[in-house]
Amino acid sequence: MSKQEVYNVIPVGVVAGQPDNLRLELKPEFHPALKGLQNFSHCQILWWIHEFADDHFRQTTQVQPPYEAPLSGVFASRSPVRPNPLGLSVAAIVSVDMESGIVEVAGLDAYPGTPILDIKAYFPSTDRVKDVTVPEWAAGWGDWVAD
């Protein structure tokens, strides 16, 4: 890339709570954005992997996963070390309190203090794929996240 483009991304909130009981705490100006979210069972959360945002992590292009898998390019992995440290998780919505700006979630793989960049309602018609292919080393991981 000959020219670096810069994008202005602002956190809409932060992950809070304990690892087994997490919630999304939104900034007051984003509380109205929660309207209607309580009608969904799941959401997608886009978050900033701030622990790996330093420039030396962002130069990494290949990783050796911590499980039995071959050396892979970061785009073929879920590694937090990548050119843009963006995390994407699907989480179950436990509750939504629009007034306080708090969304209780289950199944989020981020840590307390993690900046939240966006929340998107989960739509099965566009957010899941019926027939998928994965490498042999990931074939035994199962088809679904456990409830």
mmCIF file of C-alpha atoms in Angstrom:
data_model
loop_
_atom_site.group_PDB
_atom_site.id
_atom_site.type_symbol
_atom_site.label_atom_id
_atom_site.label_comp_id
_atom_site.label_asym_id
_atom_site.label_seq_id
_atom_site.Cartn_x
_atom_site.Cartn_y
_atom_site.Cartn_z
ATOM 1 C CA MET A 1 0.000 0.000 0.000
ATOM 2 C CA SER A 2 1.478 3.269 -1.034
ATOM 3 C CA LYS A 3 -0.908 5.546 0.858
ATOM 4 C CA GLN A 4 -2.180 5.022 4.379
ATOM 5 C CA GLU A 5 -5.819 5.942 4.827
ATOM 6 C CA VAL A 6 -7.040 6.853 8.283
ATOM 7 C CA TYR A 7 -10.574 6.263 9.511
ATOM 8 C CA ASN A 8 -12.130 7.916 12.531
ATOM 9 C CA VAL A 9 -13.723 5.180 14.650
ATOM 10 C CA ILE A 10 -15.131 6.081 18.045
ATOM 11 C CA PRO A 11 -16.132 3.646 20.784
ATOM 12 C CA VAL A 12 -19.852 3.614 21.550
ATOM 13 C CA GLY A 13 -19.235 2.028 24.947
ATOM 14 C CA VAL A 14 -17.210 -0.473 26.912
ATOM 15 C CA VAL A 15 -17.444 -4.082 28.071
ATOM 16 C CA ALA A 16 -17.955 -4.281 31.851
ATOM 17 C CA GLY A 17 -18.603 -6.924 34.512
ATOM 18 C CA GLN A 18 -16.894 -10.222 35.213
ATOM 19 C CA PRO A 19 -15.748 -12.657 32.478
ATOM 20 C CA ASP A 20 -18.682 -14.998 33.227
ATOM 21 C CA ASN A 21 -21.223 -12.144 33.504
ATOM 22 C CA LEU A 22 -20.525 -9.417 30.948
ATOM 23 C CA ARG A 23 -22.493 -6.387 29.922
ATOM 24 C CA LEU A 24 -22.134 -3.637 27.365
ATOM 25 C CA GLU A 25 -22.233 -0.156 28.855
ATOM 26 C CA LEU A 26 -23.005 2.433 26.202
ATOM 27 C CA LYS A 27 -22.195 6.129 26.315
ATOM 28 C CA PRO A 28 -25.320 8.233 27.024
ATOM 29 C CA GLU A 29 -25.484 9.650 23.498
ATOM 30 C CA PHE A 30 -25.918 6.112 22.149
ATOM 31 C CA HIS A 31 -28.688 4.934 24.502
ATOM 32 C CA PRO A 32 -31.397 5.723 21.886
ATOM 33 C CA ALA A 33 -29.601 3.397 19.440
ATOM 34 C CA LEU A 34 -30.730 0.439 21.597
ATOM 35 C CA LYS A 35 -34.410 0.910 20.694
ATOM 36 C CA GLY A 36 -35.788 -2.421 19.476
ATOM 37 C CA LEU A 37 -32.697 -4.493 20.302
ATOM 38 C CA GLN A 38 -34.601 -6.249 23.115
ATOM 39 C CA ASN A 39 -36.675 -8.011 20.434
ATOM 40 C CA PHE A 40 -33.643 -10.006 19.225
ATOM 41 C CA SER A 41 -32.129 -13.059 20.904
ATOM 42 C CA HIS A 42 -28.572 -12.332 19.682
ATOM 43 C CA CYS A 43 -26.392 -9.506 18.469
ATOM 44 C CA GLN A 44 -23.050 -9.076 16.803
ATOM 45 C CA ILE A 45 -20.539 -6.978 18.706
ATOM 46 C CA LEU A 46 -17.642 -5.297 16.955
ATOM 47 C CA TRP A 47 -14.898 -4.452 19.435
ATOM 48 C CA TRP A 48 -11.371 -3.061 19.506
ATOM 49 C CA ILE A 49 -8.745 -5.566 20.652
ATOM 50 C CA HIS A 50 -6.925 -2.829 22.535
ATOM 51 C CA GLU A 51 -4.373 -5.167 24.121
ATOM 52 C CA PHE A 52 -2.943 -5.826 20.642
ATOM 53 C CA ALA A 53 -3.261 -2.373 19.061
ATOM 54 C CA ASP A 54 0.465 -1.490 19.212
ATOM 55 C CA ASP A 55 2.211 -1.106 15.864
ATOM 56 C CA HIS A 56 4.452 -4.170 16.334
ATOM 57 C CA PHE A 57 1.375 -6.432 16.685
ATOM 58 C CA ARG A 58 -0.224 -4.811 13.641
ATOM 59 C CA GLN A 59 2.710 -5.864 11.436
ATOM 60 C CA THR A 60 1.968 -9.562 12.019
ATOM 61 C CA THR A 61 0.692 -11.396 8.949
ATOM 62 C CA GLN A 62 0.994 -15.036 10.076
ATOM 63 C CA VAL A 63 0.339 -16.781 13.378
ATOM 64 C CA GLN A 64 0.807 -20.186 14.944
ATOM 65 C CA PRO A 65 -2.531 -20.879 16.668
ATOM 66 C CA PRO A 66 -2.453 -22.073 20.304
ATOM 67 C CA TYR A 67 -4.365 -25.205 19.287
ATOM 68 C CA GLU A 68 -3.439 -27.948 16.840
ATOM 69 C CA ALA A 69 -3.451 -26.103 13.549
ATOM 70 C CA PRO A 70 -0.809 -25.192 10.991
ATOM 71 C CA LEU A 71 0.844 -21.812 10.619
ATOM 72 C CA SER A 72 -1.819 -19.577 9.110
ATOM 73 C CA GLY A 73 -2.216 -16.107 7.720
ATOM 74 C CA VAL A 74 -4.076 -13.864 10.172
ATOM 75 C CA PHE A 75 -6.976 -13.596 7.716
ATOM 76 C CA ALA A 76 -7.403 -17.391 8.011
ATOM 77 C CA SER A 77 -7.482 -17.209 11.814
ATOM 78 C CA ARG A 78 -9.315 -15.646 14.725
ATOM 79 C CA SER A 79 -6.056 -14.338 16.194
ATOM 80 C CA PRO A 80 -6.239 -11.024 18.071
ATOM 81 C CA VAL A 81 -2.890 -10.096 16.491
ATOM 82 C CA ARG A 82 -3.689 -8.619 13.077
ATOM 83 C CA PRO A 83 -3.265 -5.471 10.967
ATOM 84 C CA ASN A 84 -6.454 -3.947 12.404
ATOM 85 C CA PRO A 85 -7.235 -5.356 15.855
ATOM 86 C CA LEU A 86 -10.978 -5.763 15.364
ATOM 87 C CA GLY A 87 -12.938 -8.385 17.258
ATOM 88 C CA LEU A 88 -16.313 -9.675 16.124
ATOM 89 C CA SER A 89 -18.488 -11.809 18.387
ATOM 90 C CA VAL A 90 -22.023 -13.116 18.332
ATOM 91 C CA ALA A 91 -23.530 -12.944 21.814
ATOM 92 C CA ALA A 92 -26.885 -13.847 23.324
ATOM 93 C CA ILE A 93 -28.854 -10.869 24.593
ATOM 94 C CA VAL A 94 -29.872 -11.437 28.215
ATOM 95 C CA SER A 95 -31.469 -8.020 28.759
ATOM 96 C CA VAL A 96 -31.535 -4.505 27.345
ATOM 97 C CA ASP A 97 -32.008 -1.407 29.503
ATOM 98 C CA MET A 98 -32.306 1.528 27.123
ATOM 99 C CA GLU A 99 -32.498 4.090 29.919
ATOM 100 C CA SER A 100 -29.197 3.056 31.513
ATOM 101 C CA GLY A 101 -27.611 2.013 28.214
ATOM 102 C CA ILE A 102 -26.762 -1.456 29.500
ATOM 103 C CA VAL A 103 -27.033 -4.648 27.484
ATOM 104 C CA GLU A 104 -26.388 -7.849 29.410
ATOM 105 C CA VAL A 105 -24.904 -10.511 27.133
ATOM 106 C CA ALA A 106 -23.749 -14.128 27.240
ATOM 107 C CA GLY A 107 -21.048 -15.711 25.121
ATOM 108 C CA LEU A 108 -18.945 -12.617 24.463
ATOM 109 C CA ASP A 109 -15.221 -13.402 24.189
ATOM 110 C CA ALA A 110 -13.987 -9.912 25.083
ATOM 111 C CA TYR A 111 -12.681 -8.693 28.434
ATOM 112 C CA PRO A 112 -13.921 -5.997 30.818
ATOM 113 C CA GLY A 113 -12.526 -2.658 29.666
ATOM 114 C CA THR A 114 -12.715 -3.580 25.972
ATOM 115 C CA PRO A 115 -13.944 -0.709 23.766
ATOM 116 C CA ILE A 116 -17.152 -1.468 21.844
ATOM 117 C CA LEU A 117 -17.208 -0.071 18.302
ATOM 118 C CA ASP A 118 -20.666 -1.214 17.204
ATOM 119 C CA ILE A 119 -23.579 -3.513 17.983
ATOM 120 C CA LYS A 120 -25.645 -5.101 15.227
ATOM 121 C CA ALA A 121 -28.810 -7.148 15.536
ATOM 122 C CA TYR A 122 -28.292 -10.777 14.477
ATOM 123 C CA PHE A 123 -30.409 -11.744 11.467
ATOM 124 C CA PRO A 124 -30.224 -15.477 10.636
ATOM 125 C CA SER A 125 -31.207 -14.829 7.014
ATOM 126 C CA THR A 126 -28.010 -12.844 6.397
ATOM 127 C CA ASP A 127 -25.662 -13.685 9.277
ATOM 128 C CA ARG A 128 -25.393 -17.455 8.961
ATOM 129 C CA VAL A 129 -24.410 -19.709 6.116
ATOM 130 C CA LYS A 130 -26.091 -23.056 5.435
ATOM 131 C CA ASP A 131 -23.216 -24.893 3.756
ATOM 132 C CA VAL A 132 -19.704 -24.061 4.898
ATOM 133 C CA THR A 133 -16.225 -25.455 4.424
ATOM 134 C CA VAL A 134 -13.470 -25.349 7.036
ATOM 135 C CA PRO A 135 -9.946 -26.831 7.009
ATOM 136 C CA GLU A 136 -9.542 -30.402 8.243
ATOM 137 C CA TRP A 137 -7.960 -29.257 11.539
ATOM 138 C CA ALA A 138 -11.171 -27.351 12.424
ATOM 139 C CA ALA A 139 -13.681 -29.949 11.182
ATOM 140 C CA GLY A 140 -14.282 -31.415 14.667
ATOM 141 C CA TRP A 141 -15.194 -28.112 16.318
ATOM 142 C CA GLY A 142 -18.922 -28.655 15.808
ATOM 143 C CA ASP A 143 -21.589 -26.803 13.898
ATOM 144 C CA TRP A 144 -22.983 -24.490 16.582
ATOM 145 C CA VAL A 145 -21.994 -22.605 19.684
ATOM 146 C CA ALA A 146 -23.370 -24.402 22.743
ATOM 147 C CA ASP A 147 -26.316 -22.735 24.490
#
